[in-house]
XYZ file of C-alpha atoms in Angstrom:
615
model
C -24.488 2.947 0.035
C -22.861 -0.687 -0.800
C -24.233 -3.998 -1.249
C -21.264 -5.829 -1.130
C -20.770 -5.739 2.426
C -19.658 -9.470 2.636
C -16.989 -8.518 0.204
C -15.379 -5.815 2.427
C -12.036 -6.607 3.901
C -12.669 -7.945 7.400
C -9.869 -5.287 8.501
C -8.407 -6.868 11.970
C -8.861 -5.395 15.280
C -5.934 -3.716 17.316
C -4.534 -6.529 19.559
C -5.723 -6.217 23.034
C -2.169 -4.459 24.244
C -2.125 -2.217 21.472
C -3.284 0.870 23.834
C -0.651 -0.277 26.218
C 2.025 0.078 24.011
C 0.228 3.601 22.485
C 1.033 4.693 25.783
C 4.435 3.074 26.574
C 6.108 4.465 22.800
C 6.483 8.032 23.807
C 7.529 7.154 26.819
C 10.509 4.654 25.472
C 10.946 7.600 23.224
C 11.318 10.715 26.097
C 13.619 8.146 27.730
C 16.143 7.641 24.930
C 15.706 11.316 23.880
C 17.355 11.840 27.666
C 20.094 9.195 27.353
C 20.854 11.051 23.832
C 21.056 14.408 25.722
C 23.576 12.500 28.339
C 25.799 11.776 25.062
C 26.520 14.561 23.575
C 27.379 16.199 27.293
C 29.770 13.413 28.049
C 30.522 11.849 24.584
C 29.677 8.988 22.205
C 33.082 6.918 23.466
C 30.517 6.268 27.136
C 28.483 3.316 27.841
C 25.320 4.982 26.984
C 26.868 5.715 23.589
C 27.324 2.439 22.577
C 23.701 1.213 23.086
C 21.983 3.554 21.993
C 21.877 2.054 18.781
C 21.089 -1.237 19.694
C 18.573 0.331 21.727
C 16.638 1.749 19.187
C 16.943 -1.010 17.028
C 15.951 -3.457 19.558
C 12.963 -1.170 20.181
C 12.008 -1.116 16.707
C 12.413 -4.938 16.548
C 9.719 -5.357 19.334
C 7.473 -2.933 17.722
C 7.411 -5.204 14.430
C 7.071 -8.059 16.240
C 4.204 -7.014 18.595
C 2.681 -5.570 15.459
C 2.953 -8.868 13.215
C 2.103 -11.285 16.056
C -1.181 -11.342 15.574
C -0.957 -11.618 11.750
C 1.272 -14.713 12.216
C -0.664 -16.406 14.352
C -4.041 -16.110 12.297
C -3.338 -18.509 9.169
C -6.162 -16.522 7.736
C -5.062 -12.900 8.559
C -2.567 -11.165 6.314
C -0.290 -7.699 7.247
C -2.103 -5.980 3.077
C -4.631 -7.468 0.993
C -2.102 -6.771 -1.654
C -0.829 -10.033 -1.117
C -3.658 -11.515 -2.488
C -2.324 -10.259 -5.768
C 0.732 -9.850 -5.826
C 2.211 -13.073 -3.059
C -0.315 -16.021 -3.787
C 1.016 -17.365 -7.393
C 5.201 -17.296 -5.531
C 3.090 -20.781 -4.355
C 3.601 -22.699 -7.461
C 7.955 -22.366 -6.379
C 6.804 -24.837 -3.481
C 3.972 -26.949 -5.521
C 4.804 -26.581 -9.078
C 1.478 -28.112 -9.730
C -0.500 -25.244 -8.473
C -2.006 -22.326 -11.221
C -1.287 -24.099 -14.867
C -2.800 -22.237 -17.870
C -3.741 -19.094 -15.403
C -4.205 -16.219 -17.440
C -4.120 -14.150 -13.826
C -1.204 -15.712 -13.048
C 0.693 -15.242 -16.140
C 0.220 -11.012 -15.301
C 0.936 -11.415 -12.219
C 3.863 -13.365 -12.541
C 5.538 -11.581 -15.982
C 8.467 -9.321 -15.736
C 6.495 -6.081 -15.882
C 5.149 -6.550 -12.782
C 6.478 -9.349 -10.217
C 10.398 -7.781 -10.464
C 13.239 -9.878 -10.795
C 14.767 -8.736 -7.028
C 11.594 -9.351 -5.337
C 10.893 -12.946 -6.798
C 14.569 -13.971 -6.293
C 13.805 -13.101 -2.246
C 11.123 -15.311 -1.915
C 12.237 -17.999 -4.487
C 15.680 -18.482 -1.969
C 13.894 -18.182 0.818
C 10.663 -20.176 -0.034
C 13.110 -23.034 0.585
C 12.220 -22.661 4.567
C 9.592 -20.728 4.907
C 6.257 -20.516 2.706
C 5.531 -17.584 0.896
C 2.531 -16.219 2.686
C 4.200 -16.752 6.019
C 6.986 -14.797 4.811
C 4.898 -11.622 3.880
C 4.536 -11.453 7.520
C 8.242 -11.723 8.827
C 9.793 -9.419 6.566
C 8.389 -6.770 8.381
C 10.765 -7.845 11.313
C 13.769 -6.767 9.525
C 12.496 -3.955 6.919
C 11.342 -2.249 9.967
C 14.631 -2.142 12.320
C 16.744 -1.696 9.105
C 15.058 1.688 8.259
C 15.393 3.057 11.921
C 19.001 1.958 11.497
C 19.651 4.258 8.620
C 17.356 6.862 9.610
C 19.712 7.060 13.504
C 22.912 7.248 11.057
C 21.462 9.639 8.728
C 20.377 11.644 11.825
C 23.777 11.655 13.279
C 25.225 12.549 10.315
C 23.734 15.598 9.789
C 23.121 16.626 13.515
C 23.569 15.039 16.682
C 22.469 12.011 18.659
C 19.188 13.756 20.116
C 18.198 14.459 16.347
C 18.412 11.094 14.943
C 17.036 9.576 18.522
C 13.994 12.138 17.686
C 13.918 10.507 14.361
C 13.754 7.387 14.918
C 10.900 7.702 17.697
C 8.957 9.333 15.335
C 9.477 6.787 12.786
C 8.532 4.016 16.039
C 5.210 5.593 16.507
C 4.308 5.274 12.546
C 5.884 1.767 12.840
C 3.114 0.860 15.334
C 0.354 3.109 14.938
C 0.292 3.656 10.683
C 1.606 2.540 7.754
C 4.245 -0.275 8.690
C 6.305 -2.252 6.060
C 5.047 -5.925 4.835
C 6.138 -8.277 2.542
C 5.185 -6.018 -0.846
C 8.212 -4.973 -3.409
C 6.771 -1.093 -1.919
C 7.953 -2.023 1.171
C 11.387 -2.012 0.516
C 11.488 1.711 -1.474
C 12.131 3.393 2.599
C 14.942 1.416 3.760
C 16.603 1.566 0.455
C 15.633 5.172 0.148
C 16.611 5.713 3.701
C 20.298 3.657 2.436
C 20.855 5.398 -0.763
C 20.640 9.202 1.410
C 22.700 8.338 3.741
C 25.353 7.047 1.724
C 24.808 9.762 -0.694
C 25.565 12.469 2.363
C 29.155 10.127 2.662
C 29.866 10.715 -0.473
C 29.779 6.440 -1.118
C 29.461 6.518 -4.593
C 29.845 2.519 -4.809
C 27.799 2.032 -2.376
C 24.912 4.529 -4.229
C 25.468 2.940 -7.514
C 24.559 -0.653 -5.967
C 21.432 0.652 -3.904
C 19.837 2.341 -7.030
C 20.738 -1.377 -8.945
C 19.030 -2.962 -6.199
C 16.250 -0.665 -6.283
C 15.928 -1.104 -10.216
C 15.429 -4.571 -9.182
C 13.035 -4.872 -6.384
C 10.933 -1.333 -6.702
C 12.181 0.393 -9.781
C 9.586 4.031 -8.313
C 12.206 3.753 -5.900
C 15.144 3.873 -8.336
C 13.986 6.893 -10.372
C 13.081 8.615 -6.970
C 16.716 8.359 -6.303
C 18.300 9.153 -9.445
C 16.288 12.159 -9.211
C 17.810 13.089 -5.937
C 21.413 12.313 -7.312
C 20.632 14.599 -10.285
C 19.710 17.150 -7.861
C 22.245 17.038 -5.485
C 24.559 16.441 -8.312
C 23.282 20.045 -9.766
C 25.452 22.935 -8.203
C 24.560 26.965 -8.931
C 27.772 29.074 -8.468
C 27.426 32.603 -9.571
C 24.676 32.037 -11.526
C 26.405 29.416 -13.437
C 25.235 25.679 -13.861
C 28.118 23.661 -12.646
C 28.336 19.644 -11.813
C 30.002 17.468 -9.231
C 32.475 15.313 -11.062
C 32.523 12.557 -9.234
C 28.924 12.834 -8.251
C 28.119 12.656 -11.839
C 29.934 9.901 -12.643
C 28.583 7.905 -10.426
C 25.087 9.013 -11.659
C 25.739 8.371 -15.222
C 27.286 4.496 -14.430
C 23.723 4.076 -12.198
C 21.634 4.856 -15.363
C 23.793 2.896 -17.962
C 23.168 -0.072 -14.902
C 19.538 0.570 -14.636
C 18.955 0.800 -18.503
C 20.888 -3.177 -18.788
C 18.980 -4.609 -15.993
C 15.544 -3.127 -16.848
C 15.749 -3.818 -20.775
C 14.876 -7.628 -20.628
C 11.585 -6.934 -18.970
C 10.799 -3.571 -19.941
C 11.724 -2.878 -23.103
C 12.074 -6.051 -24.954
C 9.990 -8.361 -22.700
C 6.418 -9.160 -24.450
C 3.816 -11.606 -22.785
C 1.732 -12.275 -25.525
C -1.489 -12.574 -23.888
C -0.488 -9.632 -21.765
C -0.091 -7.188 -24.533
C 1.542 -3.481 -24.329
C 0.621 -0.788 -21.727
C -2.740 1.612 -22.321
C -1.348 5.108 -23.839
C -1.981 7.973 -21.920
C -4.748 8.874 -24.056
C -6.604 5.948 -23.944
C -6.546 5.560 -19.986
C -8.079 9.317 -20.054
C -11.084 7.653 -21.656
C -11.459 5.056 -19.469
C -13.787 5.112 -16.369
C -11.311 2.846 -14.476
C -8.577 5.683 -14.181
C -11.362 8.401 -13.408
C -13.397 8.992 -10.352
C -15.024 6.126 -9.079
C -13.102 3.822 -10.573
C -10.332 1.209 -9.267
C -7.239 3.688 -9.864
C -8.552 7.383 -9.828
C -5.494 9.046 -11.713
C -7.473 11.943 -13.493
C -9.940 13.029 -10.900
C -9.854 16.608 -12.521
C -7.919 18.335 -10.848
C -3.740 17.475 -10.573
C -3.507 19.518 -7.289
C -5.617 18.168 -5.359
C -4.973 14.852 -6.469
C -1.300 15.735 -5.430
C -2.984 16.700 -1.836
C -4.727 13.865 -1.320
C -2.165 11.311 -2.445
C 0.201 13.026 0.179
C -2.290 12.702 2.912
C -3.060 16.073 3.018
C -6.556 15.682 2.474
C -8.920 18.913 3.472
C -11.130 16.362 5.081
C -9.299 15.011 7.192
C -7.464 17.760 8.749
C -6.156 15.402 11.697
C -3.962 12.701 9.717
C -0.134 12.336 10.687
C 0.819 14.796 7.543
C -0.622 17.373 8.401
C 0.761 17.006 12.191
C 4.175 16.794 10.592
C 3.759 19.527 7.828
C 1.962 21.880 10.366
C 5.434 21.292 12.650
C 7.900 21.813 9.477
C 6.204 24.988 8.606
C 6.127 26.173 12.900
C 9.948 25.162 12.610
C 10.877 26.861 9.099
C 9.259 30.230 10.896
C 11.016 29.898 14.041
C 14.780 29.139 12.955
C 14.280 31.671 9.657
C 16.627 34.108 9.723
C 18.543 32.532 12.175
C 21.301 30.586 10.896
C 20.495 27.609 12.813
C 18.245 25.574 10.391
C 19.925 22.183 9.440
C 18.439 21.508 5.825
C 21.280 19.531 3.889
C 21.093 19.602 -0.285
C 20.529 15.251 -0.225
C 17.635 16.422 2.169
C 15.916 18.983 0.129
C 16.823 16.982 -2.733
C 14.505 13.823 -1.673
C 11.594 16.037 -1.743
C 12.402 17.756 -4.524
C 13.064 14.034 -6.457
C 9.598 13.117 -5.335
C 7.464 15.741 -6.650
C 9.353 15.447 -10.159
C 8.755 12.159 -10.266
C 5.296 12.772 -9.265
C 4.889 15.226 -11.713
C 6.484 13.164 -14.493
C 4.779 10.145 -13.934
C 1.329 11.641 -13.857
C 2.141 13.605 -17.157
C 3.440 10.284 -18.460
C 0.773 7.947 -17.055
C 0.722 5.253 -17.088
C 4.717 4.661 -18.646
C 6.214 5.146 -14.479
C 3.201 3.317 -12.749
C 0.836 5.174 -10.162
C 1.959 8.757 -9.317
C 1.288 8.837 -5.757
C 3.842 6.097 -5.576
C 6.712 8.513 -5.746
C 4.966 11.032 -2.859
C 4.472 7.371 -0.676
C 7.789 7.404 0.826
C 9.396 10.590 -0.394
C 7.478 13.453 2.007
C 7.137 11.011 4.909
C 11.254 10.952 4.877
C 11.762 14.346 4.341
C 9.268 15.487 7.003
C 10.787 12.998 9.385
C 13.926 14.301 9.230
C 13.517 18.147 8.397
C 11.603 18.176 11.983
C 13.546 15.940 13.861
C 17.302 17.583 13.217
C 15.673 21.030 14.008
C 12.948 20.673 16.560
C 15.690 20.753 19.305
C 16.819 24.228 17.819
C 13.488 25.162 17.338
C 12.422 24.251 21.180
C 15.659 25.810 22.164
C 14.918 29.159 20.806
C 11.393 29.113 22.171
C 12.781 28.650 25.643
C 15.009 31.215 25.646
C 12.988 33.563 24.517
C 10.528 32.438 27.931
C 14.241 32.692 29.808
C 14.446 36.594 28.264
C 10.912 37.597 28.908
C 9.986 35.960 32.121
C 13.742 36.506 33.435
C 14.447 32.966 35.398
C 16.603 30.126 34.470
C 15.521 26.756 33.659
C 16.613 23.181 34.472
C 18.933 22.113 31.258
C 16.607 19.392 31.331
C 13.972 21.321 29.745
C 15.455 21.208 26.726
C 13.790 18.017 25.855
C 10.259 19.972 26.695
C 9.436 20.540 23.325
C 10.354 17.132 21.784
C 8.652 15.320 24.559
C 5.571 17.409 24.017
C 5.975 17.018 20.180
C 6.310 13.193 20.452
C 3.308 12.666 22.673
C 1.169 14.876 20.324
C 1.892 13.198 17.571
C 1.577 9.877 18.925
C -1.781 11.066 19.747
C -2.874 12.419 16.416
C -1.965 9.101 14.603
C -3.626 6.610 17.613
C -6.971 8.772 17.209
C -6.566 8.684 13.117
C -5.963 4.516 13.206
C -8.895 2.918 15.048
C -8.497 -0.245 13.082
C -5.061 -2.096 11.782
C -4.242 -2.344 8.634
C -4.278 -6.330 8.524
C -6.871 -8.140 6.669
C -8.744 -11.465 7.050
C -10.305 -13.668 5.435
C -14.104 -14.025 5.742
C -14.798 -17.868 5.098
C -12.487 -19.787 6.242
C -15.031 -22.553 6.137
C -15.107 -22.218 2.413
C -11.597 -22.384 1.835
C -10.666 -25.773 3.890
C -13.847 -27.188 1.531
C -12.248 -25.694 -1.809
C -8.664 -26.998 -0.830
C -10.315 -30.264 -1.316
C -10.530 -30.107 -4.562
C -8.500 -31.270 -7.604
C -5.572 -28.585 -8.319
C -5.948 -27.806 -11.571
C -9.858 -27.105 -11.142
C -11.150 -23.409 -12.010
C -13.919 -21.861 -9.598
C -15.947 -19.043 -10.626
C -17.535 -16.648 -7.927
C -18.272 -12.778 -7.090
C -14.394 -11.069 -8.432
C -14.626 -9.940 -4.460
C -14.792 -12.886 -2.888
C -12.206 -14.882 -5.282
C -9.892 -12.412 -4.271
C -8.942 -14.573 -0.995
C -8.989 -18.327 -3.164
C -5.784 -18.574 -4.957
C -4.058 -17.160 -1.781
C -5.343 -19.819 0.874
C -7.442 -22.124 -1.373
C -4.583 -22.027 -4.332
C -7.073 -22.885 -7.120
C -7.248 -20.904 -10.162
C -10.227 -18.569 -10.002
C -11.930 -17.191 -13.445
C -11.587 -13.738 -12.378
C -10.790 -11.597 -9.159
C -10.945 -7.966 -8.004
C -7.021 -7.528 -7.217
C -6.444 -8.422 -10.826
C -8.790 -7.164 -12.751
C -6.342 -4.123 -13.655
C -6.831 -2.242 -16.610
C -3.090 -1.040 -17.311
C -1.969 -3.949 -20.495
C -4.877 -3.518 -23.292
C -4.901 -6.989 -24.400
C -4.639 -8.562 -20.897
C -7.525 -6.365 -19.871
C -9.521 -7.100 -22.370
C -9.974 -10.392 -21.621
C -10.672 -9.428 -18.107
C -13.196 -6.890 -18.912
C -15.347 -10.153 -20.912
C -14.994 -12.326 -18.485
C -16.104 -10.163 -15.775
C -19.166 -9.081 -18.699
C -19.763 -12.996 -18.729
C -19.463 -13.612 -15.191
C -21.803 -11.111 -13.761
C -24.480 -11.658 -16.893
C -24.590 -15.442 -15.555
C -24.574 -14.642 -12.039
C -27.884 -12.687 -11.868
C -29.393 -14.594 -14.936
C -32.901 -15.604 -14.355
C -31.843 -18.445 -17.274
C -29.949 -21.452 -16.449
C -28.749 -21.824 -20.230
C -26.359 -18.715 -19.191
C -24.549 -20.408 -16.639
C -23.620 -23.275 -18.869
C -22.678 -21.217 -21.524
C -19.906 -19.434 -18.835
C -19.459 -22.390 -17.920
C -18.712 -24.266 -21.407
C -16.830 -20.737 -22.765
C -13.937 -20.802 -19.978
C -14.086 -23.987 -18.460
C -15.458 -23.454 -15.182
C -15.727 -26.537 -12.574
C -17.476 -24.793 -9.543
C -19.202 -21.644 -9.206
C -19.539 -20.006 -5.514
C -22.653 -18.449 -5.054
C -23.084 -15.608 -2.083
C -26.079 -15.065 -0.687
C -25.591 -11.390 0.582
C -24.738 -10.420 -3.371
C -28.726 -10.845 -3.779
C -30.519 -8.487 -0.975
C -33.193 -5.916 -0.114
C -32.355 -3.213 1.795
C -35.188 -2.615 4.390
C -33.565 0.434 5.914
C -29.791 2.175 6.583
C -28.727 4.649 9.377
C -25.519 6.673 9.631
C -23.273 6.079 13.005
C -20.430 7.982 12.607
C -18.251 7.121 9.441
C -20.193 3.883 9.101
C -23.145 2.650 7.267
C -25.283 -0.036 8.985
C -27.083 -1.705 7.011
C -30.682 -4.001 7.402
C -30.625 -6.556 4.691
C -32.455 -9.704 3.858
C -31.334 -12.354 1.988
C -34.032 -13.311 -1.073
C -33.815 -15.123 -3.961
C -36.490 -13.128 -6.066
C -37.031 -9.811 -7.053
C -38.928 -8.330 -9.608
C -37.699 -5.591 -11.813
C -39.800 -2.795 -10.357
C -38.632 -3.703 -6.890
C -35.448 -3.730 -8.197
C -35.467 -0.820 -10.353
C -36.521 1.301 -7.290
C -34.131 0.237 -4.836
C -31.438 1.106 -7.070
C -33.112 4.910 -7.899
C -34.175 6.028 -4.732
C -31.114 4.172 -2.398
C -28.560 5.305 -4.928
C -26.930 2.296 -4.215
C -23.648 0.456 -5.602
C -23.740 -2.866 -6.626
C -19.879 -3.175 -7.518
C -16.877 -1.318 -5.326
C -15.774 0.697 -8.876
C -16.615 1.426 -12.112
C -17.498 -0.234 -15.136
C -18.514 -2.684 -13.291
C -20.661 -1.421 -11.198
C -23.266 0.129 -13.862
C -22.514 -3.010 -15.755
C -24.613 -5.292 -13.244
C -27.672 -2.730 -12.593
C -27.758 -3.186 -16.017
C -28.066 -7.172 -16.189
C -30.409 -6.976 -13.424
C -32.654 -4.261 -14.606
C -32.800 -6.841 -17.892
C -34.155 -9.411 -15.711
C -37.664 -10.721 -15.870
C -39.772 -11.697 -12.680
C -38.279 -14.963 -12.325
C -35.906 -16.654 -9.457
C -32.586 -16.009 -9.880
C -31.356 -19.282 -11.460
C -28.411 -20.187 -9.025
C -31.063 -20.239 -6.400
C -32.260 -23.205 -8.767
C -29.855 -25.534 -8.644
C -28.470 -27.717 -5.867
C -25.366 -26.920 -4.662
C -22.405 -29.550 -3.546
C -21.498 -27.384 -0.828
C -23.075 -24.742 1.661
C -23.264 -22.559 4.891
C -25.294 -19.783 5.999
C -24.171 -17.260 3.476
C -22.357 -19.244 1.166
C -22.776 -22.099 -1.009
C -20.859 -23.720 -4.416
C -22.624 -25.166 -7.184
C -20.863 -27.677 -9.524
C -20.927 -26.799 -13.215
C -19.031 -29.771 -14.889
């Protein structure tokens, strides 16, 4: 059980149409599947050929839109909280007052992290349009873009009813799961998506410049797809080891590319107060990359950490992989033996550069970043299109088998059965597994028009949960902050690690002196003070997945009381380790006496909320 309800993202409702258009995607779909058919009887060169494309893509461009609308109208919402961490500080190109001597900052701004691609985007563009505001219309073109490639890459290695198949699976993800934001991640499909395609045509050029971009904006992305070159570079003749020439080439320039751009900030770039990335050893030892803590990387077991970072996760036996795997595996049975099965090398070759890059960045870890990164995008695109350029043949087979057995003909028409069934299932599957969007927003808004009042270059001190939202709509340096707090540079983390030690020891001191020493150590103006992180818990009941919780707000508790609701409730005081045995330890340290930010009066308050000033 939690205490820090307050401090859970306020995930956003579905907008009110969102059933509507649940209903209406499959539907859209079935219809362009049928105008698809119509093509390839009568031939790209009709009128149905040429907007068919522009179809799609216009479909896709309403399905971002509808999905972002609410997020842009909400100056509180956002599409991820990651861009709470990883957008806010691309501020200081439009106020270059904002976030001097941030320590937070300086990570997330140096080279290792905020990639020289993804900060040129928003530094050109953040000449019309605000950084935060921009998170939410990328997604507008991010999301068309990648059904663009995934139609051509579908036409190129089948027909028009394939890659229309594709792409209305990829529509129903669009609007019902994971959709694209404003995130460097967010770019690894459609460049992915660009780099296979023009790796099928043979566009060496073009390759060479997609993996440079990638190097630049997501560099998982770029050794995803040199991993797929290598592979589909890699020919077996006769038992024999032989390579493409040209292929190869091409995939030697890439690296040579990759190695010069990357070198400034990977090899030779040094923040000073950042310091060099945790060995592999080291993180091992550390409760933050174990279970229960903030990144999970050695659970115990690498295979079913490899199944649940793919999203095929024995608990939930429902989610959208294992809809799509489930159908791959159906398919691979069916068309077996058959000679029908359209599986191209640069195909095969995605999933197989996905697992190795799994696999070598979880031996590795933490010199490639999170492994799951590499799975993200990889089996998602293979699935998509292994099922969608044979589910026709598949469904086609299946009904002529019923035309053998039950000995009557069928309407050509029903060759879209299967598809049309397919779609609406899986439509279905991911609607019933997404009851909530993915968008975030911000609890107290209240609290941030009354911090943007103060002086920029002010420092506010608060629960690392709740000053997770401040620099991104306040933009006022915060002492430290839950998206940041990452343990992955030793020296950086350090520091992080004491001030969070410092900051939680003050908090729930029973001993003003304590919050004047924080306050005197790191210069803090303004500490925010949240009720709800002080409670009782009276009683909790299960409904469903979710805990309801009776709490009251108190300002004293002695250490028995204390000591027992933590023992027999079992409950967290902190979202992940350290931290959260760190504060059942301050507090079990506690005497009998009033919490001392209860004690002092505050500048500021609401019902839940209120802000003391410190200097």
């Amino acid at each position: 059980m939690d205490l820090y309800a307050s401090h859970l993202l306020f995930a956003l409702p579905h907008p009110y149409y969102h059933r509507a258009v649940s209903i209406l995607l499959p539907v859209v779909g079935v219809l362009l599947l049928i105008v698809a058919a119509r093509i390839e009887r009568n031939g790209a060169a009709t009128l149905a050929g040429k907007f068919l494309l522009p179809s799609c893509l216009a479909v896709a461009f309403l399905v971002s839109f509808l999905k972002e609308l609410p997020i842009i109208l909400d100056p509180f919402a956002l599409n991820t909280d990651d861009v709470r961490n990883e957008i806010y500080w691309l501020q200081k190109f439009r106020d270059p007052e904002l976030f001097h001597n941030d320590l937070l900052t300086e990570f997330a701004s140096s080279g290792l992290w905020a990639t020289k691609g993804f900060v040129f985007i928003y530094r050109v563009a953040g000449h019309v349009v605000e950084p935060i505001m921009l998170s939410k219309l990328i997604p507008l073109v991010l999301g068309p873009l990648s059904v663009f490639y995934l139609f051509q890459i579908g036409k190129e290695i089948k027909d028009h009813v394939a890659a229309t198949l594709i792409v209305a699976l990829r529509l129903v993800t669009l609007w019902e799961g994971r959709v694209p934001n404003g995130m460097p991640r967010s770019f690894a499909e459609p460049l992915l998506l660009a780099f296979l395609y023009c790796l099928i045509k043979r566009k060496y050029i073009a390759v060479v410049l997609i993996i440079a971009a990638e190097s630049l904006i997501y560099p998982p992305a770029m050794f995803i797809s040199i991993a797929t070159f290598l592979f589909t570079t890699l020919r077996f003749t006769q038992w024999r080891l032989t390579v493409h020439k040209d292929g190869w080439r091409a995939l030697a320039a890439s690296i040579v590319i990759v190695v010069a751009l990357l070198s400034p900030s990977y090899l030779f770039g040094r923040e000073a107060k950042i310091g060099k990335l945790v060995t592999r050893a080291e993180a091992q030892n550390m409760p933050e990359f174990r279970s229960g803590g903030k990144f999970p990387v050695f659970r115990g077991n690498m295979f079913k950490d490899l199944a649940k970072d793919t999203g095929f996760d024995r608990k939930n036996p429902f989610r959208p992989a294992w809809f799509l795997g489930a159908s791959a595996i159906l398919i691979l049975v069916t068309l077996y033996g058959h000679g029908r099965m359209i599986a191209p090398k640069e195909l095969c070759s995605v999933l197989l550069g996905g697992v190795g890059t799994y696999l070598l960045a979880y031996l590795a870890f933490p010199r490639f970043y999170l492994p799951y990164r590499y799975l993200l995008f990889t089996i998602p695109i293979f699935l998509k299109l292994f099922v969608g350029a044979n589910m026709m043949e598949a469904g086609n087979l299946g009904l002529g088998l019923i035309k053998r057995r039950c000995g009557f003909r069928l309407p050509q028409t029903f060759n879209l059965l299967f598809p049309a069934l397919f779609l609406a299932g899986f439509s279905l599957a991911i609607y019933r597994f997404t009851p909530l969007s993915r968008a975030v927003h911000c609890p107290f808004p209240q609290l941030i028009s009354y911090l943007q009042t103060l002086p920029k270059d002010v420092l506010i001190a608060g629960h690392p949960l709740d000053m997770d939202w401040v620099p991104t709509f306040a933009m006022r340096k915060v002492l430290v902050n839950e998206e940041l707090a990452v343990p992955w540079q030793r020296d950086y983390y350090r520091e992080i690690k004491r001030r969070m030690e410092d900051f939680f020891d003050a908090y729930y001191a029973t001993s003003p002196e304590k919050i004047r020493i924080l306050s005197d150590t790191y210069g803090v103006d303004y500490l925010v003070v949240n009720r709800v992180d002080f409670v009782r818990v009276n009683r909790a009941e299960v409904t469903g997945s979710a805990m309801l919780v009776d709490a009251t707000p108190i300002i004293s508790l002695s250490k028995e009381e204390w000591g027992r609701m933590l023992k027999d409730f079992k409950v967290n005081m902190y979202q992940y380790q350290p931290f959260d045995d760190l504060i059942k330890r301050v507090i079990s340290q506690n005497t009998d006496k009033v919490f001392s930010v209860f004690e002092l009066p505050p500048v500021w308050q609401s019902k839940d909320l209120f802000v003391l000033k410190l200097r």
